[in-house]
CSV table of C-alpha atoms in Angstrom, one decimal:
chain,number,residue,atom,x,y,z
A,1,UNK,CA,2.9,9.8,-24.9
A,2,UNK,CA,-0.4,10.4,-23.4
A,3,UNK,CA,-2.6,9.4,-20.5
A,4,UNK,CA,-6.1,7.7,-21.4
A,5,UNK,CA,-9.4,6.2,-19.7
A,6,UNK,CA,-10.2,4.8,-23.4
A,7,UNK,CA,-9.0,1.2,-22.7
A,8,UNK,CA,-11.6,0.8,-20.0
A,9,UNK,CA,-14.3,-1.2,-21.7
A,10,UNK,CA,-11.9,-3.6,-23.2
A,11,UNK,CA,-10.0,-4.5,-19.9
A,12,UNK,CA,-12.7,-4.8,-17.1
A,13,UNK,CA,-16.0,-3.3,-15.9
A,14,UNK,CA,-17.4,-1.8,-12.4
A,15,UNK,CA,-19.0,-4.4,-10.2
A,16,UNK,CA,-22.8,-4.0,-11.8
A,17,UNK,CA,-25.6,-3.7,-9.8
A,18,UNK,CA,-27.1,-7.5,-9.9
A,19,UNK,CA,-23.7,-8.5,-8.6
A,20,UNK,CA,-23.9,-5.7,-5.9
A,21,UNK,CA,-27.8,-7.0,-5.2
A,22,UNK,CA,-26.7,-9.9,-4.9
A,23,UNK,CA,-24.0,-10.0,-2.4
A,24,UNK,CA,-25.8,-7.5,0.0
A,25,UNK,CA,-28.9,-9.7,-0.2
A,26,UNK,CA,-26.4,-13.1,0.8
A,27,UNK,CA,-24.7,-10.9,3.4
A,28,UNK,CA,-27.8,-9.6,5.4
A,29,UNK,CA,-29.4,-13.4,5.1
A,30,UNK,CA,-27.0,-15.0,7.1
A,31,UNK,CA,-27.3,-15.6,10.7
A,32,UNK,CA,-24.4,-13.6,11.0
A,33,UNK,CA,-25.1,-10.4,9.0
A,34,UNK,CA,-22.2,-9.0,6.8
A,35,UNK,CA,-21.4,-6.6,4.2
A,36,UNK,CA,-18.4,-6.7,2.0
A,37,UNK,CA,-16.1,-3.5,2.6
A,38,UNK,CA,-15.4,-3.9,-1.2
A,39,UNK,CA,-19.3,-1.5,-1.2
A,40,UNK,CA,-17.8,1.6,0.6
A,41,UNK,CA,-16.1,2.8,-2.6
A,42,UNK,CA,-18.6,4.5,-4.5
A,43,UNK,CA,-17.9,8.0,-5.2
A,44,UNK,CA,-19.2,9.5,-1.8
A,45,UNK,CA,-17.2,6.4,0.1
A,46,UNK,CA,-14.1,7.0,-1.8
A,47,UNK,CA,-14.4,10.5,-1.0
A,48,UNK,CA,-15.0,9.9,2.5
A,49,UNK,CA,-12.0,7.1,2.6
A,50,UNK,CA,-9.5,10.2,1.6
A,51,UNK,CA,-10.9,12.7,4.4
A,52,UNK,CA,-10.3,10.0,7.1
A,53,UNK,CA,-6.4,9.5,5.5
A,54,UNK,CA,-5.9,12.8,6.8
A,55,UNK,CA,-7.1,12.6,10.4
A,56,UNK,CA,-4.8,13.3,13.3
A,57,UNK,CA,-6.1,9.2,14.9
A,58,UNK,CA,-5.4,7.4,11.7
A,59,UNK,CA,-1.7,7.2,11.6
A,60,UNK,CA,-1.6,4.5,8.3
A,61,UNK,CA,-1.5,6.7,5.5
A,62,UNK,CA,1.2,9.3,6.9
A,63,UNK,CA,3.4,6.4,8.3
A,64,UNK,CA,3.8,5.0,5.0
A,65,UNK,CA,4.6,7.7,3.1
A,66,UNK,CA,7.6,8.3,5.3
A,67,UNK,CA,8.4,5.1,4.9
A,68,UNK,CA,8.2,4.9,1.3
A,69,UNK,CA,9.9,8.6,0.8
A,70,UNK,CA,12.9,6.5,2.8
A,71,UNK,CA,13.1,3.0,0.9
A,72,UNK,CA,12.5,4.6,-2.6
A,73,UNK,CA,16.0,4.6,-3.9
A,74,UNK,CA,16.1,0.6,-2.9
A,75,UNK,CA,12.2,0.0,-4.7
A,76,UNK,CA,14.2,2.0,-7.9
A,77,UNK,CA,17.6,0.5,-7.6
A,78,UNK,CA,15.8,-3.0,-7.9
A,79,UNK,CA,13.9,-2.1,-10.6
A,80,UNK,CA,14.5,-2.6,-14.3
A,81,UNK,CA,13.7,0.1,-16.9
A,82,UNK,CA,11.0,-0.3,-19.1
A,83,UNK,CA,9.1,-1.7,-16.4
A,84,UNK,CA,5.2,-1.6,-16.3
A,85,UNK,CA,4.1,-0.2,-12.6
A,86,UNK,CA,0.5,-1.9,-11.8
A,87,UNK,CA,-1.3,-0.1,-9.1
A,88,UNK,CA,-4.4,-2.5,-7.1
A,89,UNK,CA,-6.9,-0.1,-5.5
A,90,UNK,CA,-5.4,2.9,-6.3
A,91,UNK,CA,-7.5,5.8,-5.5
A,92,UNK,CA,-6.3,8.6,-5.0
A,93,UNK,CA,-2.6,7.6,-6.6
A,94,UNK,CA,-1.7,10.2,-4.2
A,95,UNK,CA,1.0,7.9,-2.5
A,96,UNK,CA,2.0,6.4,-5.9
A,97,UNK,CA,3.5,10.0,-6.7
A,98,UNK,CA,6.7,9.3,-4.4
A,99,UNK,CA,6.9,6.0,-6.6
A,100,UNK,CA,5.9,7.4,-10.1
A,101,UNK,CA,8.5,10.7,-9.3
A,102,UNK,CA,11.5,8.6,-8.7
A,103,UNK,CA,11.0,5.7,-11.3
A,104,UNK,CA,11.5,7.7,-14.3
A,105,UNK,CA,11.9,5.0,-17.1
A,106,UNK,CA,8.8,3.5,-16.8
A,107,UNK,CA,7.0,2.3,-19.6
A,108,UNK,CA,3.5,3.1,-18.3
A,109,UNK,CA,1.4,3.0,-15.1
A,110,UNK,CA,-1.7,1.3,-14.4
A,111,UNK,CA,-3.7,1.9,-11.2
A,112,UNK,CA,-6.8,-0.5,-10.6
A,113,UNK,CA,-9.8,0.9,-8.8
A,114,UNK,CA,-13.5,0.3,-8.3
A,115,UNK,CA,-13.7,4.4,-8.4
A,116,UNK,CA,-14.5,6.1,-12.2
A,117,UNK,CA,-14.2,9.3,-10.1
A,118,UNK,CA,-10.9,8.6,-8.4
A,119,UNK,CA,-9.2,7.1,-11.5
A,120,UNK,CA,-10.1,9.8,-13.5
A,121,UNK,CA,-9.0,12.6,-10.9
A,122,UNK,CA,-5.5,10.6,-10.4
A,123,UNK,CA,-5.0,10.6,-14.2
A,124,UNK,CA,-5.6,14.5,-14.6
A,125,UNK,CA,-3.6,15.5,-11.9
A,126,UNK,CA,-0.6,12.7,-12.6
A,127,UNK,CA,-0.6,13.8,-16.2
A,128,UNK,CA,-0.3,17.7,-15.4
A,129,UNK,CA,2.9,16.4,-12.7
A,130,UNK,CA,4.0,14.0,-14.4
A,131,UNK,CA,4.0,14.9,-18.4
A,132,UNK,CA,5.3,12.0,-20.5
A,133,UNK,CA,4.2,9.5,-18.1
A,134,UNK,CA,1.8,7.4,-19.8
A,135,UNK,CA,-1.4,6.5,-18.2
A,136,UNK,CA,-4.1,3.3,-18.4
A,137,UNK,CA,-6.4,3.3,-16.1
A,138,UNK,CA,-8.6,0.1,-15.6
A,139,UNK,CA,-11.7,0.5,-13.8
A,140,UNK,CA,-12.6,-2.7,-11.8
A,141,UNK,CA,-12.0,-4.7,-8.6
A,142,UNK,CA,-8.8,-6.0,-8.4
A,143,UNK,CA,-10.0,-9.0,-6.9
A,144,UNK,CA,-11.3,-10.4,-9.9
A,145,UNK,CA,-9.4,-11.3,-12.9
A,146,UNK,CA,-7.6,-7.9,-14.5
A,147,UNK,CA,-6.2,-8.3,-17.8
A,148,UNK,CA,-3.5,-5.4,-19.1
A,149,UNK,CA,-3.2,-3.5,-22.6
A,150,UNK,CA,-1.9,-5.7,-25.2
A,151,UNK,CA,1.2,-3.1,-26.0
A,152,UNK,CA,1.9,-4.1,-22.3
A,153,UNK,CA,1.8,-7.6,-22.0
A,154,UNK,CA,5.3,-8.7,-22.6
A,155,UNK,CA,6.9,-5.6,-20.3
A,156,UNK,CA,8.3,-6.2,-16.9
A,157,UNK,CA,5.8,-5.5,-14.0
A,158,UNK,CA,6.5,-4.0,-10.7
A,159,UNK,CA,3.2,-4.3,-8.0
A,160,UNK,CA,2.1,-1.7,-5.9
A,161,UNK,CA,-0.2,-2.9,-3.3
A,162,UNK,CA,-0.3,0.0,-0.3
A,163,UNK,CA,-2.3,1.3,2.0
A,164,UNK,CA,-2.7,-2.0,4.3
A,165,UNK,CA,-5.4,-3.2,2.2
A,166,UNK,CA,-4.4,-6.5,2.6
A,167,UNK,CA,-5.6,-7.0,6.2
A,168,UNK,CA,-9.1,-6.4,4.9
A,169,UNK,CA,-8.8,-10.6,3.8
A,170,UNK,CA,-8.7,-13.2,6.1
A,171,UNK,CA,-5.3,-14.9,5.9
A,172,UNK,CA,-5.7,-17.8,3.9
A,173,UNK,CA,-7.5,-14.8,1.0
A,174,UNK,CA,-4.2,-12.9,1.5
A,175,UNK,CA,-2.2,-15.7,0.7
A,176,UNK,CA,-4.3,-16.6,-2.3
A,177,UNK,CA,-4.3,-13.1,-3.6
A,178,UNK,CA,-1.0,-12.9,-3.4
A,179,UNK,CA,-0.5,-16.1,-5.0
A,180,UNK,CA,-3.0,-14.6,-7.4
A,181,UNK,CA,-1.0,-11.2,-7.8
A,182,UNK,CA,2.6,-12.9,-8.5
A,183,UNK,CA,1.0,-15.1,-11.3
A,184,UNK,CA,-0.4,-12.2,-13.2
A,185,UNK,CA,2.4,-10.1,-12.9
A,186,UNK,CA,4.6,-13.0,-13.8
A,187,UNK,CA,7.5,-15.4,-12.6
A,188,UNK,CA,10.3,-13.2,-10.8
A,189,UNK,CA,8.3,-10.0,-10.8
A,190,UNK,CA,8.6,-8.0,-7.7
A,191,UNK,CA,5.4,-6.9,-5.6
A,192,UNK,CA,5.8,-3.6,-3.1
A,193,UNK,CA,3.2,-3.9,-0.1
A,194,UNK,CA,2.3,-1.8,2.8
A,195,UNK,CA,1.2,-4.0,6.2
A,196,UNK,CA,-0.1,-2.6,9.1
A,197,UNK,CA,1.4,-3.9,12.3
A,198,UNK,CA,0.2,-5.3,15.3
A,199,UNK,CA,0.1,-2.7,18.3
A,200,UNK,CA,-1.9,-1.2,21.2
A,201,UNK,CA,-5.3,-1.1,20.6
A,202,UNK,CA,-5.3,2.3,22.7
A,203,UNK,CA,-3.9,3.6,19.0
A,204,UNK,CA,-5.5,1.3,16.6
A,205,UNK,CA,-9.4,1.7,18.0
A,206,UNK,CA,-9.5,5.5,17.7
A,207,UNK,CA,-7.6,4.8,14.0
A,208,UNK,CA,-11.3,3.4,13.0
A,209,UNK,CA,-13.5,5.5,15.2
A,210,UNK,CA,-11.9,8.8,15.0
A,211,UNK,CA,-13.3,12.2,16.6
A,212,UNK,CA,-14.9,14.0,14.3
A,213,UNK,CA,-16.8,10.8,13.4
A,214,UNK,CA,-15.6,10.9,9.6
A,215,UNK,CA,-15.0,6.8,9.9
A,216,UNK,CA,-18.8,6.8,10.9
A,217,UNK,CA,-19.9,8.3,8.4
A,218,UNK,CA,-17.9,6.5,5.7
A,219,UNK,CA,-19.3,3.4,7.5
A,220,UNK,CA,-22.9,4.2,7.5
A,221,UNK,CA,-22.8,5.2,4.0
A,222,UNK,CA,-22.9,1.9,2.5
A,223,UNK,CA,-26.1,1.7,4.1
A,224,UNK,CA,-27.0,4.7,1.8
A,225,UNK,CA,-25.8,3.6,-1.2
A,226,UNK,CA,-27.9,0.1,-0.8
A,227,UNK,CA,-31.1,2.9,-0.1
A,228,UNK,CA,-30.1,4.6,-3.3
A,229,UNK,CA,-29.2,2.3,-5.6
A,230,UNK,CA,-30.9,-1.0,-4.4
A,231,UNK,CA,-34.7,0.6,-3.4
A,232,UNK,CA,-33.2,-0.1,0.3
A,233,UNK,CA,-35.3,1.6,3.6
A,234,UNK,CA,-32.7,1.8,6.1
A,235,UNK,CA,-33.1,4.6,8.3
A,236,UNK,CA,-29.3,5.4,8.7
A,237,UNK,CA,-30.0,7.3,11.9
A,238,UNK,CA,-31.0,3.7,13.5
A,239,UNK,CA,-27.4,2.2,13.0
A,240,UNK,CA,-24.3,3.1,14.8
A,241,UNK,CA,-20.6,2.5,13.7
A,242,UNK,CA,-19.1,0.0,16.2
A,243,UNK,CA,-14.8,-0.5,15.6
A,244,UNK,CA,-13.7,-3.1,17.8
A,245,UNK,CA,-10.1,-4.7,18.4
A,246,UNK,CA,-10.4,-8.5,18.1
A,247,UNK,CA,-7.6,-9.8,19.8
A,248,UNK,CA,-8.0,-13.8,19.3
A,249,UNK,CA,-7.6,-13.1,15.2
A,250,UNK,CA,-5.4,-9.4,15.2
A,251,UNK,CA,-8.0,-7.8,13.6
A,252,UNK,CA,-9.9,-4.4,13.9
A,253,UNK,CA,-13.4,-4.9,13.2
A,254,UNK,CA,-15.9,-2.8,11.8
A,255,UNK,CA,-19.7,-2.9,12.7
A,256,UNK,CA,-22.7,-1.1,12.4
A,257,UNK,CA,-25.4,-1.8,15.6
A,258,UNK,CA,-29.1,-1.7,15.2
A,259,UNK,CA,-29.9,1.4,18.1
A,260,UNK,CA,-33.5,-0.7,17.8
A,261,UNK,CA,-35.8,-3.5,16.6
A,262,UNK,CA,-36.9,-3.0,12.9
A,263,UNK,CA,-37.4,-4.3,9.8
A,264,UNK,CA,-35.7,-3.0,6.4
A,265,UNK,CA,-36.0,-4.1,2.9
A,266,UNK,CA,-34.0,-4.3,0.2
A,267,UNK,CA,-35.4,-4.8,-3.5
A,268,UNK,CA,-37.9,-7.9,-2.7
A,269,UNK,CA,-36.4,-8.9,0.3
A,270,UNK,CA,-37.2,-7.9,4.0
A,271,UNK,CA,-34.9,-8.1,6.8
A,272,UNK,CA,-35.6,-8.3,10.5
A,273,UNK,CA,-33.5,-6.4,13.3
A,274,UNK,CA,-32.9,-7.0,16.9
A,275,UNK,CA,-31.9,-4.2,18.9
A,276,UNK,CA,-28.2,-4.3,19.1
A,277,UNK,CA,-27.5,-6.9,16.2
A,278,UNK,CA,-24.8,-5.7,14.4
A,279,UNK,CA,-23.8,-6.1,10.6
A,280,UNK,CA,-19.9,-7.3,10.1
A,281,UNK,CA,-18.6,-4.4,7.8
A,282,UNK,CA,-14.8,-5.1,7.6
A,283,UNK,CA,-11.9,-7.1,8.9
A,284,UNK,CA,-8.2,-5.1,9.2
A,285,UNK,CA,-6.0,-7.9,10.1
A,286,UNK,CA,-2.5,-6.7,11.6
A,287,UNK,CA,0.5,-8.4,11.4
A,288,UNK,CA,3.8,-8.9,12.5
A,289,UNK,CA,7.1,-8.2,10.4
A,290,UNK,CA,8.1,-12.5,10.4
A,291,UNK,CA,4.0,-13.3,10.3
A,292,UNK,CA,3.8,-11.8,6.8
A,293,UNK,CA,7.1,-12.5,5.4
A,294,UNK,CA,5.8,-16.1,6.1
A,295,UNK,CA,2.8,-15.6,4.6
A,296,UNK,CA,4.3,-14.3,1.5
A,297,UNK,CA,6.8,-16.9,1.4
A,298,UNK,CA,3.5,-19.6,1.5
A,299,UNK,CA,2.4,-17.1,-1.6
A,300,UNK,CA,5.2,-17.6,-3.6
A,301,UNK,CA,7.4,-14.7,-3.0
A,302,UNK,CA,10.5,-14.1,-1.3
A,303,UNK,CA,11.0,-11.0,1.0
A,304,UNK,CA,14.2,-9.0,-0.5
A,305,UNK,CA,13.9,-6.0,2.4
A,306,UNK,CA,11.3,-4.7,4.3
A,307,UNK,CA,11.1,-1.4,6.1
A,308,UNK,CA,9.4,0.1,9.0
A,309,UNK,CA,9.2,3.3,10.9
A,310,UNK,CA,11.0,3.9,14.8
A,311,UNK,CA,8.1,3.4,16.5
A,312,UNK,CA,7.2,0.1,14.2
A,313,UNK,CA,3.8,1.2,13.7
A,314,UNK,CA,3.4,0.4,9.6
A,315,UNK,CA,5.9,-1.5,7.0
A,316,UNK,CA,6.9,-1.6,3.5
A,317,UNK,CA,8.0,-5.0,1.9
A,318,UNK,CA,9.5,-5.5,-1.4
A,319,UNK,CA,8.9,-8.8,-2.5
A,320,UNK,CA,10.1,-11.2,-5.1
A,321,UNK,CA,7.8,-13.7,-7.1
A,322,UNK,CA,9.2,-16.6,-7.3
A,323,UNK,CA,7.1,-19.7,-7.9
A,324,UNK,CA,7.7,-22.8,-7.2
């Protein structure tokens, strides 16, 4: 058995640069200007995005993997052999290992990510760790629609969504992704989810505006990658990351803040600056442990256990699909 990128083409296709065009042109015309997070993860971004994992301030990454070193033996007891392990926004894998490690009659694992780079990385070093364990990785956003390998079809699926990146959607699109998850992984199919929980903001600002200014500079490199690959003229230097606790919707919010007045462009389309107008970067919505067991129970899916740590900073859940 044997890990491969070869199925790429066939099952889905980066986000291509009219779409990107697109979308950054619509985010930076509206009164409100915005930029979907879904642009940080080009190869630099993703890069960036596993340096700020590591940092002493952002406590997500290392809270979960506790967690999940803990509940695996319940996530395995659960789940049934010959079972097809599905991976959205995978990246590094790195946290999938604890998962892939213990579940050891899996049919095959498929991690989704936007990332060539990260997918490919994952696959070497799973495949050197993991030998036997065979491999499909699908490039694309997992947001749109992601169909499997045909020899996989018909297997039992088992959903891995960590990491927190739920709370990048608004709660009404994590409900409907959810929704959207359960149905492609099919009736009764079980979905494991990290959530990031509500908590002081005196530990949840510096999470998204560490020290050494790593979250800055993952921020301010979307701005780099619209200069690079879209003719942009942002002068980076002019911009300054902005993460700000929003109480009134439990959300972090990310930001970057015109230092002065200009004007950039982008392709054929200019784009006028006050000083101190911000661009909307990214949401991080926090919950509690009943809000999202609600939520997922609005989805479709009943919760069958859910852990946290002692000081009730992240959570697991393990979740059921059961439409009705």
């Amino acid at each position: 058995m044997t890990s491969s990128l070869k199925h790429r083409s066939a099952i889905a296709t980066s986000p291509d640069k009219m779409e990107f065009a697109a979308d950054v042109i619509h985010g930076l015309s509206q009164p409100s200007k915005s930029l979907s997070c879904r642009w940080f993860y080009d190869a630099k971004g993703s890069d960036l995005f596993e340096q700020i994992t590591e940092l002493p301030e952002y406590y997500p990454t290392r809270t979960e993997t506790r967690i999940l070193q803990d509940c695996v033996p319940a996530i395995v007891a659960r789940t049934e052999a010959g079972s097809v392990l599905v991976e959205y926004g995978s990246g590094s894998s790195r946290k999938t290992e604890i998962l892939l490690s213990a579940l050891n009659k899996l049919a095959a694992y498929v991690p989704i990510d936007v990332s060539e780079a990260a997918l490919e990385d994952a696959r070497a070093r799973l495949s050197a760790k993991i030998p036997g364990l065979r491999i499909f990785p699908v490039i694309g956003d997992f947001l749109a629609e992601i169909d499997l390998p045909a020899s996989l079809r018909q297997k039992p699926r088992l959903g891995f969504f960590p990491g927190s990146t739920i709370g990048n959607l608004t709660r009404d699109a994590a409900q409907g992704l959810l929704r959207t998850m359960g149905e492609r992984l099919g009736p009764h199919s079980r979905l494991i989810v990290g959530v990031d929980l509500i908590k002081d903001p005196a530990v949840l600002v510096p999470a998204y505006d560490d020290a050494a200014g790593v979250t800055a500079e993952f921020n301010l490199n979307v701005l780099e990658r619209i200069n690079r690959e879209l003719s942009g003229t942002f002068d980076v230097d002019a911009f300054e990351h902005r993460a700000i606790w929003n109480a009134a919707q439990s959300r972090i919010e990310m930001h970057l803040e015109s230092r002065r007045q200009q004007t950039v462009q982008v392709l054929d389309r200019t784009f006028d600056f006050a000083a101190g107008e911000r661009i909307h970067t990214e949401n991080s919505h926090k919950y509690s442990l009943d809000g999202f067991s609600e939520l997922a129970r609005k989805a479709g899916f009943e919760t069958l256990e859910c852990w946290t740590d002692a000081n009730s900073l992240f959570s697991v859940h393990d979740l059921r699909f059961n439409p009705r």
